DNA sequence: TCATAGTGTGACGTTTCGTCACATTTTCAT
DNA sequence: ATGAAAATGTGACGAAACGTCACACTATGA
């Protein structure tokens, strides 16, 4: 009975060890340097043991994404507690997303890659399933703020628009901006404002378009942005 | 002299043959089934010859993306000629983007993957360079419409916002929506409107937020959407 | 007609993957 | 304490794919 749970615990610890090692290799040498043999060697386990945990290399990548998503979820939960009106809470979530991508560019890169068939074709169904679940949790965090906004009267959905449409819209805008911005040096010849102003401005326009009150003309969200930024940055620094 | 140019032509034709073959393999068997040996075998050339054209597998993927981007650019150029106000032109571009992703999901998948270090770490610098160039062309198409809108008085940029910020915002929203939507079945538990309405609604809100006239309250863009959709779909059907 | 430059080839060495039969350790009933 | 059985860990191995390169073949033009 007791040994059962100990075994389980050891198994989970080892899984964590493998993932941490993989993460380090990617951070230090890039994703193409990640091999199963290297993970085995650095952890001083045999390759077969690694395969007891992960069905293939892509499965490990998804495992790393799962960790990332979990971290992101925690941060989003933090954002929900931010004191302020509903729009400020949404901004706080956006800032969290942005900070995350800036602190963990490699992980974000993986998150993008994991939306790609390249990876999904190979990863194990179980882990893909788990990723969906965390995805849903993250979505729920956003959904909660939207519902709050509707309840408090800050937001009235237009005819034919659903809550989840808005969820996806906000997510899409943030995701898109961060993907494109993370590859900003690729897009040569673009004359952009500085990164931080970019996301806030675009989100402000979108939220104004939704008629989510108070509008950016009625309220100073730059201050909100600065404050949430500092707040969340402190949280991140703890790691 | 003459033989020179003939050689050159033959070389380009063969490159196209390799790419077409690769595309077919991906479409039929998925990206993980793509191997250099398979391309060589199917084209009845030796592997060494394939490597005369592409430095590695990832380079081929980028080659496919280049083709995709070229096609997209052509479609965007078409959109610029759409008769209507500046907002309708932007919508036409968005619709083009959407149709593209729906018609060529595999290619779109590659476009996403090609923004990832996974691929970029390995592809040849020359081809990455060329991709940037086409990226820039595509951006220019969007930029042109924004400039038109400003000139015609439909749009006035807010203080501190640049044309390229708006470019990126529009691109980000569309890209984000299409990425997330292309993986829509992943995000279980989401209750979304149908795909087509989604992008239009979100773009409408964003454009309203920019105060890009005529606003969606003053003009029926659903009709525009339908018309542009049909128009571009005909163009695509020609292939 | 033949020397030469240019082009194409596929066998080969290397890397990495993923497997599996066997070795080692742990457990638990006696 | 002991040993049989169950659980766990190992790493040698075969297969698959990559990318290279010395050589073979072909085209060119003097």
PDB file of C-alpha atoms in Angstrom, chain B residues 1 8 16 33 136 159 178 191 228 231:
ATOM      1  CA  UNK B   1      25.387  31.506 -73.473  1.00  0.00           C
ATOM      2  CA  UNK B   8      19.316  27.416 -65.339  1.00  0.00           C
ATOM      3  CA  UNK B  16       9.861  22.797 -58.522  1.00  0.00           C
ATOM      4  CA  UNK B  33       6.533  10.722 -43.586  1.00  0.00           C
ATOM      5  CA  UNK B 136       7.823  41.943 -46.289  1.00  0.00           C
ATOM      6  CA  UNK B 159      -1.261  59.570 -31.044  1.00  0.00           C
ATOM      7  CA  UNK B 178      -6.576  30.966 -37.907  1.00  0.00           C
ATOM      8  CA  UNK B 191     -18.701  26.878 -27.707  1.00  0.00           C
ATOM      9  CA  UNK B 228     -15.335  38.756 -51.175  1.00  0.00           C
ATOM     10  CA  UNK B 231     -14.935  36.224 -55.374  1.00  0.00           C
TER      11      UNK B 231
END
